[in-house]
PDB file of C-alpha atoms and ligand atoms in Angstrom:
ATOM      1  CA  UNK A 233      52.982  20.225 -17.317  1.00 97.00           C
ATOM      2  CA  UNK A 234      49.816  22.274 -17.172  1.00 98.00           C
ATOM      3  CA  UNK A 235      49.326  24.594 -20.125  1.00 98.00           C
ATOM      4  CA  UNK A 236      47.372  27.851 -19.935  1.00 98.00           C
ATOM      5  CA  UNK A 237      44.163  27.591 -21.946  1.00 98.00           C
ATOM      6  CA  UNK A 238      43.748  29.820 -24.975  1.00 98.00           C
ATOM      7  CA  UNK A 239      40.518  31.808 -24.828  1.00 98.00           C
ATOM      8  CA  UNK A 240      37.960  33.267 -27.206  1.00 98.00           C
ATOM      9  CA  UNK A 241      39.420  35.785 -29.622  1.00 98.00           C
ATOM     10  CA  UNK A 242      42.694  33.964 -30.300  1.00 98.00           C
ATOM     11  CA  UNK A 243      43.003  33.176 -34.033  1.00 98.00           C
ATOM     12  CA  UNK A 244      44.344  29.672 -33.276  1.00 98.00           C
ATOM     13  CA  UNK A 245      40.802  28.707 -32.232  1.00 98.00           C
ATOM     14  CA  UNK A 246      39.466  29.690 -35.659  1.00 98.00           C
ATOM     15  CA  UNK A 247      42.112  27.892 -37.687  1.00 98.00           C
ATOM     16  CA  UNK A 248      41.676  24.462 -39.294  1.00 98.00           C
ATOM     17  CA  UNK A 249      44.337  22.372 -37.544  1.00 98.00           C
ATOM     18  CA  UNK A 250      47.002  20.379 -39.391  1.00 98.00           C
ATOM     19  CA  UNK A 251      47.300  16.603 -39.768  1.00 98.00           C
ATOM     20  CA  UNK A 252      49.973  15.005 -37.597  1.00 98.00           C
ATOM     21  CA  UNK A 253      52.659  12.899 -39.255  1.00 98.00           C
ATOM     22  CA  UNK A 254      52.007   9.196 -38.590  1.00 98.00           C
ATOM     23  CA  UNK A 255      54.138   7.791 -35.799  1.00 97.00           C
ATOM     24  CA  UNK A 256      54.988  11.151 -34.187  1.00 98.00           C
ATOM     25  CA  UNK A 257      55.714  10.649 -30.485  1.00 98.00           C
ATOM     26  CA  UNK A 258      52.900  12.515 -28.745  1.00 98.00           C
ATOM     27  CA  UNK A 259      52.993  10.801 -25.344  1.00 98.00           C
ATOM     28  CA  UNK A 260      54.354  13.790 -23.375  1.00 98.00           C
ATOM     29  CA  UNK A 261      51.970  16.197 -25.081  1.00 98.00           C
ATOM     30  CA  UNK A 262      49.014  13.867 -24.477  1.00 98.00           C
ATOM     31  CA  UNK A 263      49.914  13.506 -20.770  1.00 98.00           C
ATOM     32  CA  UNK A 264      50.149  17.297 -20.515  1.00 98.00           C
ATOM     33  CA  UNK A 265      46.779  17.694 -22.212  1.00 98.00           C
ATOM     34  CA  UNK A 266      45.097  15.305 -19.751  1.00 98.00           C
ATOM     35  CA  UNK A 267      46.785  17.134 -16.872  1.00 98.00           C
ATOM     36  CA  UNK A 268      45.679  20.523 -18.246  1.00 98.00           C
ATOM     37  CA  UNK A 269      42.115  19.284 -18.790  1.00 98.00           C
ATOM     38  CA  UNK A 270      41.882  17.765 -15.279  1.00 97.00           C
ATOM     39  CA  UNK A 271      43.191  20.962 -13.664  1.00 97.00           C
ATOM     40  CA  UNK A 272      40.471  22.941 -15.436  1.00 97.00           C
ATOM     41  CA  UNK A 273      37.789  20.292 -14.679  1.00 96.00           C
ATOM     42  CA  UNK A 274      37.109  19.812 -18.370  1.00 96.00           C
ATOM     43  CA  UNK A 275      35.762  16.709 -20.083  1.00 96.00           C
ATOM     44  CA  UNK A 276      37.456  17.439 -23.401  1.00 98.00           C
ATOM     45  CA  UNK A 277      40.449  19.413 -24.632  1.00 98.00           C
ATOM     46  CA  UNK A 278      41.664  19.979 -28.168  1.00 99.00           C
ATOM     47  CA  UNK A 279      45.251  20.881 -29.081  1.00 98.00           C
ATOM     48  CA  UNK A 280      44.310  24.351 -30.452  1.00 98.00           C
ATOM     49  CA  UNK A 281      43.090  25.213 -26.943  1.00 98.00           C
ATOM     50  CA  UNK A 282      46.706  25.045 -25.749  1.00 98.00           C
ATOM     51  CA  UNK A 283      47.868  26.952 -28.815  1.00 98.00           C
ATOM     52  CA  UNK A 284      48.841  23.973 -30.977  1.00 98.00           C
ATOM     53  CA  UNK A 285      47.126  23.866 -34.344  1.00 98.00           C
ATOM     54  CA  UNK A 286      47.308  20.090 -34.811  1.00 98.00           C
ATOM     55  CA  UNK A 287      44.602  17.445 -35.195  1.00 98.00           C
ATOM     56  CA  UNK A 288      44.539  15.986 -31.698  1.00 98.00           C
ATOM     57  CA  UNK A 289      42.040  16.028 -28.878  1.00 98.00           C
ATOM     58  CA  UNK A 290      41.500  14.184 -25.619  1.00 98.00           C
ATOM     59  CA  UNK A 291      38.289  13.398 -23.757  1.00 98.00           C
ATOM     60  CA  UNK A 292      37.576  12.171 -20.246  1.00 97.00           C
ATOM     61  CA  UNK A 293      33.941  11.692 -19.316  1.00 93.00           C
ATOM     62  CA  UNK A 294      34.747   9.642 -16.194  1.00 89.00           C
ATOM     63  CA  UNK A 295      34.364  12.609 -13.749  1.00 86.00           C
ATOM     64  CA  UNK A 296      30.711  12.877 -14.859  1.00 85.00           C
ATOM     65  CA  UNK A 297      30.096   9.679 -12.840  1.00 82.00           C
ATOM     66  CA  UNK A 298      27.680   8.469 -15.466  1.00 86.00           C
ATOM     67  CA  UNK A 299      27.604   4.711 -16.099  1.00 86.00           C
ATOM     68  CA  UNK A 300      27.872   5.369 -19.815  1.00 87.00           C
ATOM     69  CA  UNK A 301      31.110   7.322 -19.314  1.00 88.00           C
ATOM     70  CA  UNK A 302      33.075   4.761 -17.273  1.00 87.00           C
ATOM     71  CA  UNK A 303      35.476   3.884 -20.091  1.00 90.00           C
ATOM     72  CA  UNK A 304      35.311   7.175 -21.952  1.00 95.00           C
ATOM     73  CA  UNK A 305      38.875   8.412 -21.479  1.00 97.00           C
ATOM     74  CA  UNK A 306      40.385   8.560 -24.931  1.00 98.00           C
ATOM     75  CA  UNK A 307      42.812  10.164 -27.324  1.00 98.00           C
ATOM     76  CA  UNK A 308      41.843  11.053 -30.897  1.00 98.00           C
ATOM     77  CA  UNK A 309      44.674  11.689 -33.388  1.00 98.00           C
ATOM     78  CA  UNK A 310      43.954  12.747 -36.981  1.00 98.00           C
ATOM     79  CA  UNK A 311      40.264  11.974 -36.475  1.00 98.00           C
ATOM     80  CA  UNK A 312      37.737  12.099 -39.249  1.00 98.00           C
ATOM     81  CA  UNK A 313      34.001  12.124 -38.594  1.00 98.00           C
ATOM     82  CA  UNK A 314      32.781  10.192 -41.616  1.00 98.00           C
ATOM     83  CA  UNK A 315      29.063  10.231 -40.855  1.00 98.00           C
ATOM     84  CA  UNK A 316      26.614  11.962 -38.549  1.00 98.00           C
ATOM     85  CA  UNK A 317      23.119  10.488 -38.269  1.00 98.00           C
ATOM     86  CA  UNK A 318      20.057  10.467 -36.048  1.00 97.00           C
ATOM     87  CA  UNK A 319      17.794  13.222 -34.855  1.00 97.00           C
ATOM     88  CA  UNK A 320      19.326  16.459 -33.682  1.00 98.00           C
ATOM     89  CA  UNK A 321      19.061  17.106 -29.961  1.00 98.00           C
ATOM     90  CA  UNK A 322      19.826  20.181 -27.913  1.00 98.00           C
ATOM     91  CA  UNK A 323      22.169  20.369 -24.941  1.00 97.00           C
ATOM     92  CA  UNK A 324      23.657  23.265 -23.019  1.00 97.00           C
ATOM     93  CA  UNK A 325      27.351  23.227 -23.921  1.00 97.00           C
ATOM     94  CA  UNK A 326      30.272  25.003 -22.328  1.00 97.00           C
ATOM     95  CA  UNK A 327      33.906  25.311 -23.366  1.00 98.00           C
ATOM     96  CA  UNK A 328      37.120  25.873 -21.409  1.00 98.00           C
ATOM     97  CA  UNK A 329      38.044  28.543 -23.991  1.00 98.00           C
ATOM     98  CA  UNK A 330      34.750  30.401 -23.394  1.00 98.00           C
ATOM     99  CA  UNK A 331      34.497  30.497 -19.591  1.00 98.00           C
ATOM    100  CA  UNK A 332      31.151  31.060 -17.856  1.00 97.00           C
ATOM    101  CA  UNK A 333      29.038  30.896 -20.998  1.00 97.00           C
ATOM    102  CA  UNK A 334      26.718  27.980 -21.671  1.00 97.00           C
ATOM    103  CA  UNK A 335      24.305  27.760 -24.571  1.00 97.00           C
ATOM    104  CA  UNK A 336      21.952  25.170 -26.014  1.00 97.00           C
ATOM    105  CA  UNK A 337      23.428  23.685 -29.157  1.00 98.00           C
ATOM    106  CA  UNK A 338      21.749  21.175 -31.471  1.00 98.00           C
ATOM    107  CA  UNK A 339      23.792  18.309 -32.861  1.00 98.00           C
ATOM    108  CA  UNK A 340      23.011  15.005 -34.593  1.00 98.00           C
ATOM    109  CA  UNK A 341      22.652  12.105 -32.151  1.00 98.00           C
ATOM    110  CA  UNK A 342      25.114   9.645 -33.689  1.00 98.00           C
ATOM    111  CA  UNK A 343      28.408   9.621 -35.484  1.00 98.00           C
ATOM    112  CA  UNK A 344      31.001   7.375 -37.004  1.00 98.00           C
ATOM    113  CA  UNK A 345      34.624   8.407 -36.536  1.00 98.00           C
ATOM    114  CA  UNK A 346      37.961   7.112 -37.793  1.00 98.00           C
ATOM    115  CA  UNK A 347      41.038   8.028 -35.759  1.00 98.00           C
ATOM    116  CA  UNK A 348      44.360   6.917 -34.324  1.00 98.00           C
ATOM    117  CA  UNK A 349      44.897   6.464 -30.593  1.00 98.00           C
ATOM    118  CA  UNK A 350      47.977   7.361 -28.530  1.00 98.00           C
ATOM    119  CA  UNK A 351      49.757   4.211 -29.805  1.00 97.00           C
ATOM    120  CA  UNK A 352      48.918   5.008 -33.430  1.00 98.00           C
ATOM    121  CA  UNK A 353      46.429   2.149 -33.540  1.00 98.00           C
ATOM    122  CA  UNK A 354      43.660   2.848 -36.054  1.00 98.00           C
ATOM    123  CA  UNK A 355      39.998   2.783 -34.966  1.00 98.00           C
ATOM    124  CA  UNK A 356      36.693   3.044 -36.797  1.00 98.00           C
ATOM    125  CA  UNK A 357      33.916   3.454 -34.219  1.00 98.00           C
ATOM    126  CA  UNK A 358      30.377   4.666 -33.661  1.00 98.00           C
ATOM    127  CA  UNK A 359      29.204   6.839 -30.796  1.00 98.00           C
ATOM    128  CA  UNK A 360      25.928   8.283 -29.650  1.00 97.00           C
ATOM    129  CA  UNK A 361      24.465  10.307 -26.784  1.00 95.00           C
ATOM    130  CA  UNK A 362      26.778  12.377 -24.605  1.00 95.00           C
ATOM    131  CA  UNK A 363      29.905  10.666 -25.958  1.00 97.00           C
ATOM    132  CA  UNK A 364      29.018  11.737 -29.490  1.00 97.00           C
ATOM    133  CA  UNK A 365      28.282  15.248 -28.211  1.00 97.00           C
ATOM    134  CA  UNK A 366      31.718  15.559 -26.561  1.00 98.00           C
ATOM    135  CA  UNK A 367      33.456  14.225 -29.681  1.00 98.00           C
ATOM    136  CA  UNK A 368      31.543  16.633 -31.937  1.00 98.00           C
ATOM    137  CA  UNK A 369      32.476  19.602 -29.744  1.00 98.00           C
ATOM    138  CA  UNK A 370      36.178  18.674 -29.643  1.00 98.00           C
ATOM    139  CA  UNK A 371      36.269  17.771 -33.328  1.00 98.00           C
ATOM    140  CA  UNK A 372      34.887  21.227 -34.081  1.00 98.00           C
ATOM    141  CA  UNK A 373      37.905  22.715 -32.274  1.00 98.00           C
ATOM    142  CA  UNK A 374      40.345  21.149 -34.746  1.00 98.00           C
ATOM    143  CA  UNK A 375      38.136  22.410 -37.592  1.00 98.00           C
ATOM    144  CA  UNK A 376      38.331  25.950 -36.194  1.00 98.00           C
ATOM    145  CA  UNK A 377      34.711  25.974 -35.043  1.00 98.00           C
ATOM    146  CA  UNK A 378      33.407  27.086 -31.634  1.00 98.00           C
ATOM    147  CA  UNK A 379      29.943  26.386 -30.234  1.00 98.00           C
ATOM    148  CA  UNK A 380      29.193  30.098 -30.417  1.00 98.00           C
ATOM    149  CA  UNK A 381      29.420  29.799 -34.221  1.00 98.00           C
ATOM    150  CA  UNK A 382      26.103  27.890 -34.146  1.00 98.00           C
ATOM    151  CA  UNK A 383      24.187  30.616 -32.327  1.00 97.00           C
ATOM    152  CA  UNK A 384      21.599  32.779 -34.039  1.00 96.00           C
ATOM    153  CA  UNK A 385      22.647  36.351 -34.923  1.00 97.00           C
ATOM    154  CA  UNK A 386      20.365  37.532 -32.124  1.00 97.00           C
ATOM    155  CA  UNK A 387      22.041  35.308 -29.513  1.00 96.00           C
ATOM    156  CA  UNK A 388      25.451  36.349 -30.780  1.00 96.00           C
ATOM    157  CA  UNK A 389      24.567  40.004 -30.321  1.00 97.00           C
ATOM    158  CA  UNK A 390      23.338  39.231 -26.799  1.00 97.00           C
ATOM    159  CA  UNK A 391      26.666  37.603 -25.934  1.00 97.00           C
ATOM    160  CA  UNK A 392      28.931  40.063 -27.707  1.00 98.00           C
ATOM    161  CA  UNK A 393      29.860  42.024 -24.588  1.00 98.00           C
ATOM    162  CA  UNK A 394      30.581  38.899 -22.542  1.00 98.00           C
ATOM    163  CA  UNK A 395      32.730  37.454 -25.324  1.00 98.00           C
ATOM    164  CA  UNK A 396      34.681  40.704 -25.660  1.00 98.00           C
ATOM    165  CA  UNK A 397      35.299  40.655 -21.911  1.00 98.00           C
ATOM    166  CA  UNK A 398      36.692  37.117 -22.152  1.00 98.00           C
ATOM    167  CA  UNK A 399      39.098  38.239 -24.887  1.00 98.00           C
ATOM    168  CA  UNK A 400      40.243  41.085 -22.612  1.00 97.00           C
ATOM    169  CA  UNK A 401      40.577  38.777 -19.606  1.00 97.00           C
ATOM    170  CA  UNK A 402      37.681  40.384 -17.731  1.00 97.00           C
ATOM    171  CA  UNK A 403      36.208  37.197 -16.270  1.00 96.00           C
ATOM    172  CA  UNK A 404      36.444  34.939 -13.257  1.00 95.00           C
ATOM    173  CA  UNK A 405      38.161  31.714 -14.095  1.00 97.00           C
ATOM    174  CA  UNK A 406      39.820  29.149 -11.839  1.00 96.00           C
ATOM    175  CA  UNK A 407      42.445  27.915 -14.290  1.00 98.00           C
ATOM    176  CA  UNK A 408      45.314  29.650 -16.043  1.00 97.00           C
ATOM    177  CA  UNK A 409      44.351  31.220 -19.355  1.00 98.00           C
ATOM    178  CA  UNK A 410      46.313  32.740 -22.204  1.00 97.00           C
ATOM    179  CA  UNK A 411      44.709  35.903 -23.544  1.00 97.00           C
ATOM    180  CA  UNK A 412      44.820  36.799 -27.242  1.00 95.00           C
ATOM    181  CA  UNK A 413      47.707  39.145 -28.099  1.00 89.00           C
TER     182      UNK A 413
HETATM  183 NI1   NI B 211      35.550  23.580 -26.225  1.00 65.97          NI
END
């Protein structure tokens, strides 16, 4: 099942998401999230983006056709970024919940993350480069943070009109969205 994607202005995107009870059967939801993400041509999708304020996100870097991304199709349940290290680097990020806006965001190069996968197996792993970037962006979603939160007040003012239009549904978007009530 393909969910509509919640867009900028919905309070669920600003809420810190809740821990999921260990062992909860999430297989159907996870399949739906991958389906929803694929349909929107995304490389990451967090549960709040389909209106569910729980600590779960999925990533799939394989469509990027980058050698580094070949095996980067993963599920992160109750993740915790325990360390971010390395020099900050800038990259132009986008977000399915903020269509047609891309901005350069600086993030630390490396991270260490603890999480459970779709089978409730525990992992403690390190990532860098684009994989770390995707994880950081999706992790922010379950913390109630959007990439626009990192912009300077000047940039925010510049984008204000565009963001308000997104909230009102005044944008071109090729996937189904759910506008804030
Ligand atoms: Ni996003």
